[in-house]
Coordinates of C-alpha atoms and ligand atoms in Angstrom, one line a residue:
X1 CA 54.5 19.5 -40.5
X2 CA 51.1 20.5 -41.6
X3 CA 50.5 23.6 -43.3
X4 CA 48.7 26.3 -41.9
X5 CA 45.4 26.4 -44.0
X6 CA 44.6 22.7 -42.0
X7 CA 44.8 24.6 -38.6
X8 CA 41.5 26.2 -39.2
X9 CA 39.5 23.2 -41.0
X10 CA 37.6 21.4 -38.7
X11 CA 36.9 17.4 -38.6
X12 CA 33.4 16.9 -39.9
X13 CA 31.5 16.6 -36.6
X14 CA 29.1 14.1 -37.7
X15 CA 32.1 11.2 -38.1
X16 CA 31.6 10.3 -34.6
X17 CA 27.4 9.7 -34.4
X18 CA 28.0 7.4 -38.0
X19 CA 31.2 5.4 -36.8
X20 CA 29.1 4.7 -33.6
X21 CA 26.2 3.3 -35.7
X22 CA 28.9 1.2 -37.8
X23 CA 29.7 0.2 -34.8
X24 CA 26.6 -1.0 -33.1
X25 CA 25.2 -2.4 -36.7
X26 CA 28.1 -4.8 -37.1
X27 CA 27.5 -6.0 -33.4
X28 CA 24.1 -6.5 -34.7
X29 CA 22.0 -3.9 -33.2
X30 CA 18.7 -2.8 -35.7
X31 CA 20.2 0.6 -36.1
X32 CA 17.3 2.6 -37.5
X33 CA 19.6 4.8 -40.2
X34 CA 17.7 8.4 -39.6
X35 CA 21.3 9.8 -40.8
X36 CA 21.4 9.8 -43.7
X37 CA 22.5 12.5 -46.4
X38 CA 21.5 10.4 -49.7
X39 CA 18.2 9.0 -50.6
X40 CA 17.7 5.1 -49.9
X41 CA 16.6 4.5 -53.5
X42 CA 18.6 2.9 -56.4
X43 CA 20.2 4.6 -59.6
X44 CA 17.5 3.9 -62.3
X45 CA 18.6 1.1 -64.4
X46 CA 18.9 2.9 -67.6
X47 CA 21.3 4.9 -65.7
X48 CA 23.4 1.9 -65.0
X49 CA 22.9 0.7 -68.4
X50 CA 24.2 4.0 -69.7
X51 CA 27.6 3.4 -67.5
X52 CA 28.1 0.1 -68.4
X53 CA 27.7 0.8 -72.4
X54 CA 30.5 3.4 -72.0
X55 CA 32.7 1.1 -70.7
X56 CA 32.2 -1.6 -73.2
X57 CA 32.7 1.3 -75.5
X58 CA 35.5 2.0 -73.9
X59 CA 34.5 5.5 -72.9
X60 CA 37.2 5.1 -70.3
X61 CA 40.1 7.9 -71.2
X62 CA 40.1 11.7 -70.5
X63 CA 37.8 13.6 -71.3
X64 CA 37.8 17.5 -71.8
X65 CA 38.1 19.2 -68.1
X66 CA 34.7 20.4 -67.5
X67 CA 32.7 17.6 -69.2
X68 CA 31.5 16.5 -72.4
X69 CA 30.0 18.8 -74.9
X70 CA 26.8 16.6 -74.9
X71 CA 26.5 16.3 -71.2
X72 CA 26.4 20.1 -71.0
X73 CA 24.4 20.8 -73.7
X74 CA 22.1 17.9 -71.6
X75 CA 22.3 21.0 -68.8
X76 CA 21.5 23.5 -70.6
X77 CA 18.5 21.6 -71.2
X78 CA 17.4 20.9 -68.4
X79 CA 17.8 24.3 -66.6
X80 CA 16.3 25.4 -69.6
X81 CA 13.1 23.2 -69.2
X82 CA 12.9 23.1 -65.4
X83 CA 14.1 26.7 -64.5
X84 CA 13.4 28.8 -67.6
X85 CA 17.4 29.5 -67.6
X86 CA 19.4 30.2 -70.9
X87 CA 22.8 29.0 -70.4
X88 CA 25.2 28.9 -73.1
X89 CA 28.0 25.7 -73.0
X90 CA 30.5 28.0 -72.0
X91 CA 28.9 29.1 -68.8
X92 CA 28.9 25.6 -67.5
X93 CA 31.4 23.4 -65.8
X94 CA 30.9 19.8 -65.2
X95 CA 32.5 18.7 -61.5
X96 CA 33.2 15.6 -59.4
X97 CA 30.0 16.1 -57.4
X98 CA 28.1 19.7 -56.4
X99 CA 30.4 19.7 -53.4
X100 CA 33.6 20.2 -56.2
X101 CA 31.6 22.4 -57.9
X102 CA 31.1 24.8 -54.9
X103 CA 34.4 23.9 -53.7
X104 CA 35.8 25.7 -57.0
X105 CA 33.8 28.8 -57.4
X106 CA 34.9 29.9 -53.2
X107 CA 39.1 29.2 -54.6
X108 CA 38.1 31.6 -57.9
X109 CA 36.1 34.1 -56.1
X110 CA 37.2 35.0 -52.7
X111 CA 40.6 36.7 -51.9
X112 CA 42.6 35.9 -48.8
X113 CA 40.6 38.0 -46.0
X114 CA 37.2 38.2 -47.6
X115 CA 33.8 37.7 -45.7
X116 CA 31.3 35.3 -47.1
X117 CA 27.7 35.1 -45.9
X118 CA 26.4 31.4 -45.0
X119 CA 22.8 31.8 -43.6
X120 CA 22.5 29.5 -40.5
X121 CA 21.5 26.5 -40.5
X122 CA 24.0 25.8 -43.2
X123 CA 25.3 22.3 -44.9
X124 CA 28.5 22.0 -42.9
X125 CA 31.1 21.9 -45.9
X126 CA 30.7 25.7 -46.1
X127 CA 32.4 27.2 -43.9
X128 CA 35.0 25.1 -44.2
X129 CA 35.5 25.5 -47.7
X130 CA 35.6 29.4 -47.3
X131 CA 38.1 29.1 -44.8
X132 CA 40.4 26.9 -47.5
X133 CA 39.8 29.7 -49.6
X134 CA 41.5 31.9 -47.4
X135 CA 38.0 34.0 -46.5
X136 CA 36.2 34.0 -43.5
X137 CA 32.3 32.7 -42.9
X138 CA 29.9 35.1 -41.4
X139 CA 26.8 33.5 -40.2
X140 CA 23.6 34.9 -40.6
X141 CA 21.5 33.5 -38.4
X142 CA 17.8 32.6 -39.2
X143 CA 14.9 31.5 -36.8
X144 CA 12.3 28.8 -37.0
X145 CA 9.9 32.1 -36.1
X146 CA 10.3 32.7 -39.6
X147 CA 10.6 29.5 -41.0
X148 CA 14.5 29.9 -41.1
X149 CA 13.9 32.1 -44.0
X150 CA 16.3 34.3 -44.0
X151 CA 15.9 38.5 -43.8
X152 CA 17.0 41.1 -45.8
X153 CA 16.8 43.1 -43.1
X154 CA 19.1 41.2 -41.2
X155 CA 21.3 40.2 -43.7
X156 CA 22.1 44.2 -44.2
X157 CA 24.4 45.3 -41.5
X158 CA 26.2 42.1 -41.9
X159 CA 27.4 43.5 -45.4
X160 CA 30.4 44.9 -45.2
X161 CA 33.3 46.2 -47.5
X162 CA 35.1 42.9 -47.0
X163 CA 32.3 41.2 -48.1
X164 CA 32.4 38.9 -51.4
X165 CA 29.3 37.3 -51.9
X166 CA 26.2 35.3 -50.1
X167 CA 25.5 31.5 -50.3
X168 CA 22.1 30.6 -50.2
X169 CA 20.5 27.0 -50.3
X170 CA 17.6 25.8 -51.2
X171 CA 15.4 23.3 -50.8
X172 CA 18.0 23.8 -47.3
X173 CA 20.4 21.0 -45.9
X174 CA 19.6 20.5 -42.5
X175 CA 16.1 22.1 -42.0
X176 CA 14.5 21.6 -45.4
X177 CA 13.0 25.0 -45.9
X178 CA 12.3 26.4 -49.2
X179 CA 13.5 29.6 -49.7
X180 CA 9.8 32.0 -50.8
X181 CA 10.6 33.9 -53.9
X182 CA 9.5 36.9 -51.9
X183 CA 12.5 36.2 -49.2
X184 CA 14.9 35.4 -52.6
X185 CA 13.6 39.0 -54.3
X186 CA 14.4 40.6 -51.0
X187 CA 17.7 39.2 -50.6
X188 CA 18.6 39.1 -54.4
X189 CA 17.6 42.8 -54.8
X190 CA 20.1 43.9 -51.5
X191 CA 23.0 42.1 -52.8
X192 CA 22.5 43.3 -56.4
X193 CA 22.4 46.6 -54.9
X194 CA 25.8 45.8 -52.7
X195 CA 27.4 44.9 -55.6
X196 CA 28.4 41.2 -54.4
X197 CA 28.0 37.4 -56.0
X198 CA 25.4 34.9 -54.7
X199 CA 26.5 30.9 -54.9
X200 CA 23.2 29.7 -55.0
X201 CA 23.5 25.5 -54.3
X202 CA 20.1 24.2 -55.1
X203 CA 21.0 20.6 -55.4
X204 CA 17.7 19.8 -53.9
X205 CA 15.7 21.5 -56.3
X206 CA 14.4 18.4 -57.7
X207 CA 12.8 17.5 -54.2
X208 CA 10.7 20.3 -53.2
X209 CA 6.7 19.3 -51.9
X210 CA 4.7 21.9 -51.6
X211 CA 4.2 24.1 -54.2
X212 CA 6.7 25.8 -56.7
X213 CA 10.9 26.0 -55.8
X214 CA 12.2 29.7 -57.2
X215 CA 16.0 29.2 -58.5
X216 CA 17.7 32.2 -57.7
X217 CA 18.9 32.8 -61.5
X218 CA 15.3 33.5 -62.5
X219 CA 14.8 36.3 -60.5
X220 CA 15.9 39.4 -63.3
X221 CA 18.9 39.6 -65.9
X222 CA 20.8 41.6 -63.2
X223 CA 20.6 38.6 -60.9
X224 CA 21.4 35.9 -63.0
X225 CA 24.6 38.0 -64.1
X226 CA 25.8 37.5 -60.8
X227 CA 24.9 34.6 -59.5
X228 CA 26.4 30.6 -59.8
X229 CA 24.2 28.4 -59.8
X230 CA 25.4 24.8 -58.6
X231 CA 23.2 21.3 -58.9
X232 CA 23.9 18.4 -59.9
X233 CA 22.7 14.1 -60.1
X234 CA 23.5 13.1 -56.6
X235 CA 20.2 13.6 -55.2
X236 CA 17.5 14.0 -57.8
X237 CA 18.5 10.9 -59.4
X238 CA 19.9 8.9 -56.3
X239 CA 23.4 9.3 -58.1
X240 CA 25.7 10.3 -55.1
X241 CA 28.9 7.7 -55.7
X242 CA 29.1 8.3 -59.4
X243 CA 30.3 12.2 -58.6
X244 CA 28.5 14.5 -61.2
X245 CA 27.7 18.0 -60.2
X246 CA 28.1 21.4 -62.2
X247 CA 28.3 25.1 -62.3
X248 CA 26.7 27.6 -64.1
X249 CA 27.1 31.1 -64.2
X250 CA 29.3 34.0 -66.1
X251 CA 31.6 32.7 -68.6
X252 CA 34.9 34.3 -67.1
X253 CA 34.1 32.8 -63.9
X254 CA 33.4 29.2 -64.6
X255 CA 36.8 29.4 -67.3
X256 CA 38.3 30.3 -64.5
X257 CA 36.8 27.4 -62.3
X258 CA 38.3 25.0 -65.2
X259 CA 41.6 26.6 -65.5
X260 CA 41.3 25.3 -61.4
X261 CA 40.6 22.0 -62.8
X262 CA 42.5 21.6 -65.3
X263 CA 45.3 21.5 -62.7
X264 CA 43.5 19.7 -59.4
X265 CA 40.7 17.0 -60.8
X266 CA 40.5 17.0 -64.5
X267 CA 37.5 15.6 -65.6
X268 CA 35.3 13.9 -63.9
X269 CA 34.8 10.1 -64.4
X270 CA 34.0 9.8 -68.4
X271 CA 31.6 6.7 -67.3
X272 CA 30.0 8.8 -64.8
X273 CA 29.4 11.8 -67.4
X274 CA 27.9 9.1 -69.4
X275 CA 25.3 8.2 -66.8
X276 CA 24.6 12.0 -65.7
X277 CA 23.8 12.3 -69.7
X278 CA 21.1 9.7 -69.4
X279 CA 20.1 10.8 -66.1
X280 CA 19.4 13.9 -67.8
X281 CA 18.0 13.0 -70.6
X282 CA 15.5 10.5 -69.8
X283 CA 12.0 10.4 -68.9
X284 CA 11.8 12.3 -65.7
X285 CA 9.1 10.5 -63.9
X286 CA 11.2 8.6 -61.2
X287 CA 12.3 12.1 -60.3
X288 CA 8.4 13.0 -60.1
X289 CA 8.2 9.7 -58.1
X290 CA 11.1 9.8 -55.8
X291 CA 9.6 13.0 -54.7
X292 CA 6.3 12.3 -54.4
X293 CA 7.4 9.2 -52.2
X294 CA 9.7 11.4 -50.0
X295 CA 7.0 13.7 -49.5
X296 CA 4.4 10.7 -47.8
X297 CA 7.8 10.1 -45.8
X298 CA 7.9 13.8 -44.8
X299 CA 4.2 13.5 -43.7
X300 CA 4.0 10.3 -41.6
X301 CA 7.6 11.6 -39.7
X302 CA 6.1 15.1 -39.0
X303 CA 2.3 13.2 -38.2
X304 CA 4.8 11.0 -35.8
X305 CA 6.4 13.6 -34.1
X306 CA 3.7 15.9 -33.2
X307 CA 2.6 13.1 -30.6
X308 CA 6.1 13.3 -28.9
X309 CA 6.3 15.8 -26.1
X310 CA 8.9 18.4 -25.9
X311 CA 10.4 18.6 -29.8
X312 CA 9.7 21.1 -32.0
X313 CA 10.3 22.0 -35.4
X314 CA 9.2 23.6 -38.7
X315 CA 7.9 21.6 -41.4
X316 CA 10.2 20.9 -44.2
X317 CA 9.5 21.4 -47.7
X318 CA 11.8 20.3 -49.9
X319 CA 15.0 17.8 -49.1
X320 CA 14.6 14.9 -47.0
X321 CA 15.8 16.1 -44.2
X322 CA 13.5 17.7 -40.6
X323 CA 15.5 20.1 -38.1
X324 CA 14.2 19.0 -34.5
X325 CA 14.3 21.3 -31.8
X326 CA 15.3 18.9 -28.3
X327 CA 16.4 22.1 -26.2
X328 CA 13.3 21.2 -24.0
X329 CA 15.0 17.6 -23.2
X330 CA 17.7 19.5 -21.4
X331 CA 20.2 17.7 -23.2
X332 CA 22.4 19.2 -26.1
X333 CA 22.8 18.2 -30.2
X334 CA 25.6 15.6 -29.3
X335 CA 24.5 14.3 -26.0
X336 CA 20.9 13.8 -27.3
X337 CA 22.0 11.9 -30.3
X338 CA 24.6 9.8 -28.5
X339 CA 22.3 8.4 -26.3
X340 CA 19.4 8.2 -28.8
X341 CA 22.0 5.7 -31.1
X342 CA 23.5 4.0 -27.9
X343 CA 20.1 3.5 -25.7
X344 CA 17.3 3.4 -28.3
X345 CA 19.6 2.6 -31.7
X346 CA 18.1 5.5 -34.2
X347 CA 21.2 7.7 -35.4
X348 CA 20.7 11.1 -36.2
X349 CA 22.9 14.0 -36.9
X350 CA 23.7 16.3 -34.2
X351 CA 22.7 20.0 -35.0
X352 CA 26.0 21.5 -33.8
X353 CA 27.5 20.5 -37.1
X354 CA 25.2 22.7 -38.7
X355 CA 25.9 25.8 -36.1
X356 CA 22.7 24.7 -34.0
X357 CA 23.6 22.6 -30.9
X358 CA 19.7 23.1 -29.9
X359 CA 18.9 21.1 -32.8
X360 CA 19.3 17.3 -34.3
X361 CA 18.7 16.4 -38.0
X362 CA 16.6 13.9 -38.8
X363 CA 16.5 12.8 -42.3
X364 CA 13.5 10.7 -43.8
X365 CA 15.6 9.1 -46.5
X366 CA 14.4 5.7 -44.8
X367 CA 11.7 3.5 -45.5
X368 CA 8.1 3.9 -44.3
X369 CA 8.7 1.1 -42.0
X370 CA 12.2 2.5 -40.8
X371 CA 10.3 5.6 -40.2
X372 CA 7.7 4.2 -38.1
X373 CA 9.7 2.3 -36.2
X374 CA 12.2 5.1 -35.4
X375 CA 9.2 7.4 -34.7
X376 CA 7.8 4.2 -31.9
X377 CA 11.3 4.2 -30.7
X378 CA 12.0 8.4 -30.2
X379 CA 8.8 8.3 -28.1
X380 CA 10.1 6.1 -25.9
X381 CA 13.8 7.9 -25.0
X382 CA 12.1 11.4 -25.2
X383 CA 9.7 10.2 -22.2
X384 CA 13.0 8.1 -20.9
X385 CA 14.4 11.8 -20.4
Ligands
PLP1 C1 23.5 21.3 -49.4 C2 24.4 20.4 -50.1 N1 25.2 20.8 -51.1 C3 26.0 20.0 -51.8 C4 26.1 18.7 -51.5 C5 27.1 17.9 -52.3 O1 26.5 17.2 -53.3 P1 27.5 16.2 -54.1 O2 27.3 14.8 -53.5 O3 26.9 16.2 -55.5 O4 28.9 16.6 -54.1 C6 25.3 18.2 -50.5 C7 25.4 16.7 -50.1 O5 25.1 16.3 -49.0 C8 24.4 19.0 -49.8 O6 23.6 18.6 -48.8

């Protein structure tokens, strides 16, 4: 009965570890949540405020496809003030959510057959959303040698005539590596050459630590003409439920994206563009803080770990997320965090859904006290082992 496109989709792998933590929390275990993919704070109140004025407005009917004139104009802002980027209206498209966003520009860019390049460790939705497209993911596979920064060098042979276009991610979901602008020129300059697109999701911009994040749009006029840039509220402004993201790139391209729309979604919530406006438009110091705050996190987990034997990992920079090595437990991604959640109740995401079954990801979008805790309580199943 179903059609053929669902054969090749696959269930997202992490379901299993997170109904199992349901599970054990409603039975009333103290599940520490290291699982996460959203951070543990609150939407600002003048965010709320913003939503809730809209619909006493009643800012409640359509609005046009890819967002209100203000709220793009509010982008173009912001990428303008943040990234140094001119973008005109035109060239951006408000979504339901990054994950739409990206979800659009793989349907109006990749033809039936197509290869698209997804460095690895990659968020899981990629590859799936390439195959909906019709293409197929190529993995380029990067090494915590090098940071997981991925290499041109490496990158090359995998480029092919059937290859569309590359999608990079930085501040990275699962190992929170920020991409060097050295790496991005390198990479940049060989696709430029090659002819091909770059996606560039940088949704976690907003939460990079140490030093200064390079959006891949900056790097040269030649660049930017061929790259999309996708962000959005969900994590810089702990907005995931209200469903904001957006596009930005060549004009043709992101029309086409809202032709797409115009037919699937239509606009996004018109409360939600509401909030995303103020979001955008207010003072951006709980951004400032939110990172600051995820950074200590960052510190105290990777302090934490470096007294348990047998992990390994690189430290992350941006995100809120740490890529753990456990192949020196002798136990793989699933198995580790199964028993992890069932004998010592800390959930964490099994690497394997990120093409890495030596790995687990741990994200520090917990509180200081969650993090300790989970740290005392690690210790103890590691030596268990
Ligand atoms: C790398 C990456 N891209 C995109 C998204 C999707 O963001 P949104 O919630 O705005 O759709 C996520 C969410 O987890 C993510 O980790």
């Amino acid at each position: 009965m179903l059609a053929q496109r669902m054969e090749k989709v696959q269930p997202s792998a992490t379901l299993k570890i997170t109904a199992l933590a349901r599970q054990l929390k409603a039975q009333g275990a103290p599940v520490v949540n290291w699982a996460a993919g959203e951070p543990d704070f609150d939407t600002p109140e003048p965010i709320k405020q913003a939503a809730l004025a809209a619909i006493r407005e009643g800012f409640t009917k359509y609005t046009p496809t890819t967002g209100i004139p203000e709220l793009k104009e509010a982008i173009a802002r912001r990428l303008k003030e943040d990234r140094g980027l001119i973008y005109e209206p035109a060239q951006i498209a408000v979504t339901c959510g990054a994950k739409h966003a990206l979800y659009n520009l793989l349907q109006v860019l990749v033809d039936p057959g197509q290869e698209v390049l997804i460095p690895s460790p990659y968020w899981v939705s990629y590859p799936e959303m390439v195959r909906l497209a019709g293409g197929v993911p190529v993995e380029v596979r990067t090494s915590p040698q090098n940071g997981f920064q991925i290499q041109a060098r490496e990158l090359e042979p995998l480029i092919t005539a059937q290859t569309a276009g590359l999608i990079l991610n930085s501040p990275c979901n699962p190992t929170g590596t920020v991409l060097s602008r050295a790496t991005l020129s390198a990479v940049a300059c060989l696709m430029r050459e090659r002819g091909k697109w770059i996606i560039s999701d940088e949704i976690y911009s907003a939460l990079t630590f140490d030093g200064a994040f390079t959006s891949v749009p900056s790097l040269g006029a030649d660049v930017y003409a061929k790259t999309f840039l996708v962000d959005g509220v969900s994590k810089a402004y702990a907005m995931t439920g209200w469903r904001i993201g957006f596009m930005a790139g060549s004009a043709e391209v992101v029309e086409a994206a809202g032709r797409l729309q115009d037919h699937s979604t239509s606009n996004p919530s018109s409360i939600s563009q509401r909030a995303a406006l103020a979001a955008l438009t207010q003072d951006q110091d709980f951004v400032r803080q939110m990172a600051r705050e995820f950074a200590a996190r960052r510190d105290r987990l990777v302090e934490g770990l470096k007294k348990i034997p047998r992990l390994s990992w690189v430290k992350p920079s941006g995100a809120f997320y740490c890529f753990v090595d456990v192949s020196q437990t002798g136990l793989a991604s699933n198995a580790f965090c199964e028993r992890l959640l069932k004998e010592v109740h800390v959930a964490a995401i099994p690497g394997e859904s990120f093409g890495w079954d030596t790995h687990v990801r741990l994200s520090f979008a917990a509180s200081q006290a969650q993090i300790e805790e989970g740290l005392a309580r690690l210790d103890r199943f590691v030596r268990s082992l």
